Short mmCIF file of C-alpha atoms and ligand atoms in Angstrom, two decimals:
data_model
loop_
_atom_site.label_atom_id
_atom_site.label_comp_id
_atom_site.label_asym_id
_atom_site.label_seq_id
_atom_site.Cartn_x
_atom_site.Cartn_y
_atom_site.Cartn_z
CA MET A 1 85.02 -162.50 85.60
CA LYS A 2 84.09 -166.04 85.78
CA GLN A 3 85.52 -168.43 83.28
CA PHE A 4 83.71 -171.46 81.28
CA ALA A 5 85.95 -174.09 79.48
CA ILE A 6 85.41 -176.92 77.08
CA ILE A 7 88.35 -179.73 76.64
CA GLY A 8 88.35 -181.93 73.73
CA TYR A 9 90.60 -182.76 70.59
CA PRO A 10 90.30 -181.50 67.96
CA LEU A 11 88.45 -178.46 68.76
CA VAL A 12 88.33 -176.12 66.09
CA GLN A 13 84.48 -175.19 66.55
CA SER A 14 82.42 -175.60 69.52
CA PHE A 15 78.46 -175.20 69.77
CA SER A 16 78.87 -174.51 73.46
CA ALA A 17 81.24 -172.02 73.24
CA ASN A 18 79.09 -170.12 70.56
CA LEU A 19 76.05 -170.48 72.49
CA PHE A 20 77.31 -169.54 75.80
CA ASN A 21 79.59 -166.52 74.66
CA ALA A 22 76.36 -165.13 72.61
CA LYS A 23 74.39 -165.67 76.23
CA PHE A 24 76.91 -163.64 78.10
CA GLU A 25 77.06 -160.89 75.90
CA ARG A 26 73.20 -160.71 75.52
CA GLU A 27 72.47 -161.08 79.19
CA HIS A 28 75.47 -158.91 80.37
CA ILE A 29 76.95 -161.71 82.26
CA ASP A 30 80.31 -161.05 83.51
CA ALA A 31 81.72 -164.49 82.10
CA HIS A 32 83.90 -165.89 79.17
CA TYR A 33 83.74 -169.40 77.56
CA ASP A 34 87.30 -170.64 76.22
CA LEU A 35 88.30 -173.34 74.24
CA TYR A 36 90.99 -175.77 75.11
CA PRO A 37 91.86 -178.37 72.50
CA ILE A 38 94.18 -180.66 74.60
CA GLN A 39 95.96 -183.28 72.73
CA HIS A 40 96.40 -185.69 76.02
CA ILE A 41 93.90 -185.95 79.00
CA GLU A 42 96.52 -185.55 81.55
CA GLU A 43 96.54 -181.68 80.29
CA CYS A 44 93.06 -181.16 81.91
CA LYS A 45 94.75 -180.86 85.19
CA GLY A 46 96.46 -177.40 84.00
CA ILE A 47 92.84 -176.18 83.19
CA PHE A 48 91.07 -177.35 86.36
CA ASP A 49 93.45 -175.01 88.23
CA LEU A 50 92.55 -171.94 86.20
CA PRO A 51 91.70 -169.47 88.90
CA ASN A 52 88.11 -168.32 87.94
CA LEU A 53 86.70 -171.26 86.41
CA ALA A 54 83.14 -171.76 87.25
CA GLY A 55 81.97 -174.87 84.98
CA MET A 56 83.10 -177.05 82.05
CA ASN A 57 82.24 -178.92 79.11
CA VAL A 58 83.95 -182.12 77.95
CA THR A 59 83.59 -183.47 74.46
CA ILE A 60 85.40 -186.29 72.20
CA PRO A 61 87.48 -188.33 72.96
CA TYR A 62 87.50 -187.18 76.69
CA LYS A 63 84.14 -187.95 77.92
CA GLN A 64 85.15 -191.12 79.64
CA ALA A 65 88.93 -190.61 80.04
CA VAL A 66 88.39 -187.39 82.22
CA ILE A 67 86.43 -189.49 84.84
CA PRO A 68 89.49 -190.21 86.83
CA TYR A 69 90.44 -186.71 87.28
CA LEU A 70 86.99 -185.88 89.12
CA ASP A 71 86.18 -185.77 92.70
CA GLU A 72 82.46 -186.91 92.39
CA LEU A 73 80.18 -188.45 89.76
CA ALA A 74 76.44 -187.94 89.52
CA GLU A 75 74.40 -190.73 89.52
CA GLU A 76 73.75 -190.62 85.83
CA ALA A 77 76.90 -189.90 84.79
CA ALA A 78 78.22 -193.06 86.76
CA ALA A 79 75.63 -195.03 85.40
CA ILE A 80 76.34 -194.04 81.78
CA GLY A 81 79.84 -194.06 82.21
CA ALA A 82 80.79 -190.87 80.19
CA VAL A 83 80.87 -187.16 81.51
CA ASN A 84 80.04 -183.80 79.20
CA VAL A 85 79.60 -181.39 82.35
CA ILE A 86 81.82 -180.46 85.33
CA LYS A 87 80.91 -178.17 88.04
CA VAL A 88 83.40 -176.56 89.70
CA SER A 89 82.94 -175.68 93.32
CA GLU A 90 84.75 -175.46 96.83
CA ARG A 91 84.98 -178.03 99.65
CA ASN A 92 86.98 -177.50 103.02
CA GLY A 93 88.99 -175.13 101.06
CA LYS A 94 89.71 -177.40 98.13
CA ARG A 95 88.51 -177.23 94.57
CA TRP A 96 85.98 -179.73 93.96
CA LEU A 97 85.03 -181.22 90.60
CA LYS A 98 81.48 -183.28 90.08
CA GLY A 99 80.80 -184.90 86.54
CA TYR A 100 77.66 -185.14 85.12
CA ASN A 101 76.06 -186.32 81.97
CA THR A 102 73.36 -183.68 80.37
CA ASP A 103 73.63 -185.57 77.03
CA VAL A 104 70.96 -188.07 78.65
CA ILE A 105 68.87 -185.23 79.88
CA GLY A 106 69.00 -183.34 76.41
CA PHE A 107 68.06 -186.47 74.57
CA ARG A 108 65.43 -187.74 77.02
CA GLU A 109 63.56 -184.33 77.17
CA SER A 110 63.60 -184.16 73.37
CA MET A 111 62.43 -187.74 73.24
CA ARG A 112 59.44 -187.73 75.90
CA LEU A 113 57.65 -184.78 73.83
CA ILE A 114 57.30 -187.26 70.61
CA LEU A 115 56.63 -190.69 71.85
CA LYS A 116 53.56 -192.12 71.21
CA PRO A 117 52.07 -195.05 73.17
CA TYR A 118 53.00 -197.75 70.69
CA HIS A 119 56.64 -196.65 70.87
CA LYS A 120 57.97 -199.32 73.27
CA GLN A 121 61.20 -201.20 71.54
CA ALA A 122 64.12 -199.34 70.27
CA LEU A 123 67.18 -200.12 68.07
CA VAL A 124 70.26 -198.03 68.82
CA PHE A 125 72.72 -197.75 66.16
CA GLY A 126 76.39 -197.44 67.38
CA THR A 127 78.01 -198.17 70.67
CA GLY A 128 79.85 -195.03 71.57
CA GLY A 129 79.56 -192.08 74.09
CA ALA A 130 76.33 -190.80 72.44
CA SER A 131 74.78 -194.56 71.99
CA LYS A 132 75.43 -195.18 76.22
CA ALA A 133 73.60 -191.77 77.04
CA ILE A 134 70.63 -192.60 74.60
CA SER A 135 70.43 -196.10 75.68
CA TYR A 136 70.29 -194.91 79.35
CA GLY A 137 67.58 -192.33 78.71
CA LEU A 138 65.48 -194.75 76.45
CA LYS A 139 65.27 -197.07 79.61
CA GLN A 140 64.39 -194.49 81.79
CA LEU A 141 61.48 -193.68 79.54
CA SER A 142 60.54 -197.30 79.95
CA ILE A 143 61.63 -198.00 76.36
CA GLY A 144 63.14 -201.63 75.74
CA VAL A 145 66.86 -201.10 73.91
CA GLN A 146 68.72 -203.44 71.26
CA LEU A 147 72.08 -201.93 70.36
CA VAL A 148 73.21 -202.59 66.88
CA SER A 149 77.10 -202.55 66.06
CA ARG A 150 79.67 -203.42 63.56
CA THR A 151 80.78 -205.76 65.98
CA LYS A 152 79.23 -208.70 67.35
CA LYS A 153 79.10 -208.81 71.25
CA ALA A 154 76.91 -210.51 73.82
CA ASP A 155 74.47 -207.55 73.80
CA THR A 156 74.52 -206.44 70.24
CA LEU A 157 73.08 -207.32 66.73
CA THR A 158 75.03 -206.68 63.87
CA TYR A 159 73.88 -204.77 60.69
CA GLN A 160 73.66 -208.15 58.86
CA GLU A 161 71.61 -209.77 61.54
CA LEU A 162 68.74 -206.85 61.41
CA THR A 163 65.85 -208.69 59.40
CA ALA A 164 62.78 -206.64 58.27
CA ASP A 165 60.73 -208.28 61.21
CA ILE A 166 63.21 -206.95 63.77
CA ILE A 167 63.09 -203.62 62.09
CA ARG A 168 58.98 -203.84 62.00
CA ASN A 169 59.03 -204.79 65.90
CA HIS A 170 61.16 -201.93 66.85
CA THR A 171 59.50 -198.71 66.21
CA ILE A 172 62.05 -196.51 67.40
CA LEU A 173 65.41 -196.32 65.69
CA VAL A 174 68.24 -194.23 66.82
CA ASN A 175 71.29 -193.26 64.96
CA ALA A 176 74.11 -192.69 67.37
CA THR A 177 76.87 -193.21 64.80
CA PRO A 178 78.66 -190.48 63.05
CA LEU A 179 77.05 -191.94 59.70
CA GLY A 180 75.51 -188.89 57.68
CA MET A 181 77.33 -186.18 59.25
CA PHE A 182 78.56 -183.29 57.09
CA PRO A 183 80.63 -183.41 54.95
CA ASP A 184 79.67 -187.34 54.37
CA THR A 185 76.09 -186.47 53.80
CA ASN A 186 75.59 -189.41 51.60
CA ASP A 187 75.99 -191.93 54.29
CA CYS A 188 73.66 -193.76 56.60
CA VAL A 189 73.64 -196.81 58.75
CA PRO A 190 72.96 -199.75 56.49
CA ILE A 191 69.79 -201.28 57.24
CA ASN A 192 66.33 -202.28 55.20
CA TYR A 193 64.87 -198.93 54.79
CA ASN A 194 61.69 -200.51 52.91
CA ALA A 195 60.82 -202.29 56.25
CA LEU A 196 60.03 -198.76 57.78
CA THR A 197 56.22 -197.90 58.50
CA PRO A 198 54.38 -194.70 59.35
CA ASP A 199 54.51 -196.01 63.45
CA HIS A 200 58.36 -195.50 63.36
CA LEU A 201 59.98 -192.76 65.10
CA LEU A 202 63.58 -192.21 63.46
CA TYR A 203 65.82 -189.82 65.83
CA ASP A 204 69.40 -188.87 64.69
CA ALA A 205 71.89 -187.47 67.15
CA ILE A 206 73.44 -185.55 64.29
CA TYR A 207 72.32 -181.94 63.84
CA ASN A 208 74.55 -181.18 60.81
CA PRO A 209 73.01 -181.45 58.43
CA ASP A 210 69.54 -180.95 59.73
CA LYS A 211 68.18 -183.84 57.86
CA THR A 212 70.23 -186.61 57.22
CA LEU A 213 70.01 -189.36 54.66
CA PHE A 214 68.78 -191.60 57.55
CA LEU A 215 66.01 -189.11 58.20
CA GLN A 216 65.17 -188.53 54.87
CA HIS A 217 64.43 -192.49 54.48
CA GLY A 218 62.30 -192.13 57.49
CA GLU A 219 60.39 -189.17 56.19
CA HIS A 220 60.05 -190.91 52.55
CA ALA A 221 58.18 -193.77 54.81
CA GLY A 222 56.05 -191.65 56.46
CA ALA A 223 57.70 -191.79 60.09
CA THR A 224 58.23 -189.19 62.58
CA ILE A 225 61.59 -187.79 62.44
CA LYS A 226 63.84 -185.74 64.79
CA ASN A 227 67.48 -184.61 64.57
CA GLY A 228 69.84 -183.93 67.36
CA LEU A 229 69.19 -179.95 67.84
CA SER A 230 67.02 -180.24 70.51
CA MET A 231 69.28 -182.77 72.44
CA LEU A 232 72.21 -180.46 71.88
CA ASN A 233 70.21 -177.37 73.08
CA GLY A 234 68.82 -179.61 75.99
CA GLN A 235 72.19 -180.63 77.30
CA ALA A 236 73.55 -176.95 77.05
CA ARG A 237 70.48 -175.77 79.09
CA ALA A 238 70.94 -178.38 81.78
CA ALA A 239 74.72 -177.58 81.94
CA TRP A 240 74.08 -174.05 82.74
CA GLN A 241 71.15 -175.23 85.60
CA ILE A 242 73.94 -177.21 87.16
CA TRP A 243 76.60 -174.70 87.15
CA ASN A 244 74.38 -172.15 88.72
CA GLN A 245 72.60 -174.36 91.01
CA TYR A 246 73.80 -174.21 94.98
CA GLU A 247 74.89 -177.50 96.31
CA ASN A 248 76.66 -178.13 99.73
P1 NAP B 1 81.92 -192.05 68.93
O1 NAP B 1 82.12 -192.43 70.51
O2 NAP B 1 82.91 -192.12 68.23
O3 NAP B 1 80.99 -193.49 68.76
C1 NAP B 1 80.11 -193.72 67.50
C2 NAP B 1 79.83 -195.07 67.35
O4 NAP B 1 79.36 -195.02 66.07
C3 NAP B 1 81.11 -195.93 67.38
O5 NAP B 1 81.25 -196.55 68.76
C4 NAP B 1 80.63 -197.17 66.45
O6 NAP B 1 80.03 -198.25 67.09
C5 NAP B 1 79.69 -196.42 65.56
N1 NAP B 1 80.58 -196.12 64.25
C6 NAP B 1 81.59 -195.50 64.09
N2 NAP B 1 81.79 -195.32 62.90
C7 NAP B 1 80.98 -195.96 62.13
C8 NAP B 1 80.98 -196.48 60.84
N3 NAP B 1 81.99 -195.72 59.79
N4 NAP B 1 80.03 -197.30 60.47
C9 NAP B 1 78.91 -197.53 61.40
N5 NAP B 1 79.18 -197.36 62.60
C10 NAP B 1 80.29 -196.47 62.84
O7 NAP B 1 80.74 -190.77 68.89
P2 NAP B 1 79.66 -190.45 69.97
O8 NAP B 1 80.08 -189.26 70.74
O9 NAP B 1 78.91 -191.43 70.21
O10 NAP B 1 78.75 -189.55 68.66
C11 NAP B 1 77.91 -190.20 67.89
C12 NAP B 1 77.33 -189.20 67.00
O11 NAP B 1 76.42 -188.43 67.83
C13 NAP B 1 78.07 -188.12 66.38
O12 NAP B 1 77.71 -187.63 65.10
C14 NAP B 1 78.01 -186.93 67.25
O13 NAP B 1 78.30 -185.66 66.58
C15 NAP B 1 76.31 -186.84 67.53
N6 NAP B 1 76.17 -186.33 68.79
C16 NAP B 1 75.34 -185.67 69.08
C17 NAP B 1 74.93 -185.05 70.44
C18 NAP B 1 73.98 -184.01 70.53
O14 NAP B 1 73.78 -183.53 71.26
N7 NAP B 1 73.16 -183.85 69.50
C19 NAP B 1 75.61 -185.60 71.34
C20 NAP B 1 76.73 -186.49 71.41
C21 NAP B 1 76.98 -186.83 70.21
P3 NAP B 1 80.28 -199.59 66.57
O15 NAP B 1 81.75 -199.88 66.77
O16 NAP B 1 79.63 -200.42 67.77
O17 NAP B 1 79.99 -200.05 65.29
#
């Protein structure tokens, strides 16, 4: 039986585990997907040695910390600096671990479907792992990216610096912070929502709840809104393809 695994902490629930175990059962695939909530990244070495390991996911807080333990990085994962999928294969009789970032694939593919020609500039809220993958994906779609952070850095604006004009001139707004995620559903990024127009596209990486307060503000202004569910499904589909594609 092939084994798939996810590392992260805390890891009480996993979308990927539920999705893949249901797929294995439905499609009579002889495989199992298990959760490994590890408290320290060094513990990943024990999991990498599992005899029938065929593929892994990596989640918070190890998407960056896992990189030194891998043999190779796919180009996008290296550019983003974060890995959420590991392909396990053999090379010269040795186990070979290659890291990928499929968050960017899930985001890019879901975004591509809803973009309009006037969507050229984006504000991305937050500067963590999701923000890095999303910003990279936006640039691949030829969209200019301005990061917004609670902390002033060379390449970021703070929330206090966001004028109504800046919001009007950036018709894509992406929430890549945890603000608004269940159970704190009354939170949203502190911006001037009165500056939103029907030309705006609001994308939230969060998928629980399915319509965050951020997206509700967008809907109220007549903007296009999209939650993170298709990004989540897209990253899992891409992971399955990577685990099953032959590479030499
Ligand atoms: P993360 O690495 O913890 O980063 C989140 C960023 O949000 C931080 O770097 C921070 O940026 C900002 N932030 C954190 N707390 C904040 C607060 N109280 N107020 C304002 N800003 C705050 O998390 P992540 O992995 O990037 O995930 C972010 C969100 O995306 C989560 O809700 C996660 O569930 C979601 N996500 C969804 C998918 C999907 O497939 N749909 C995939 C990955 C992540 P600054 O310090 O610069 O302000």
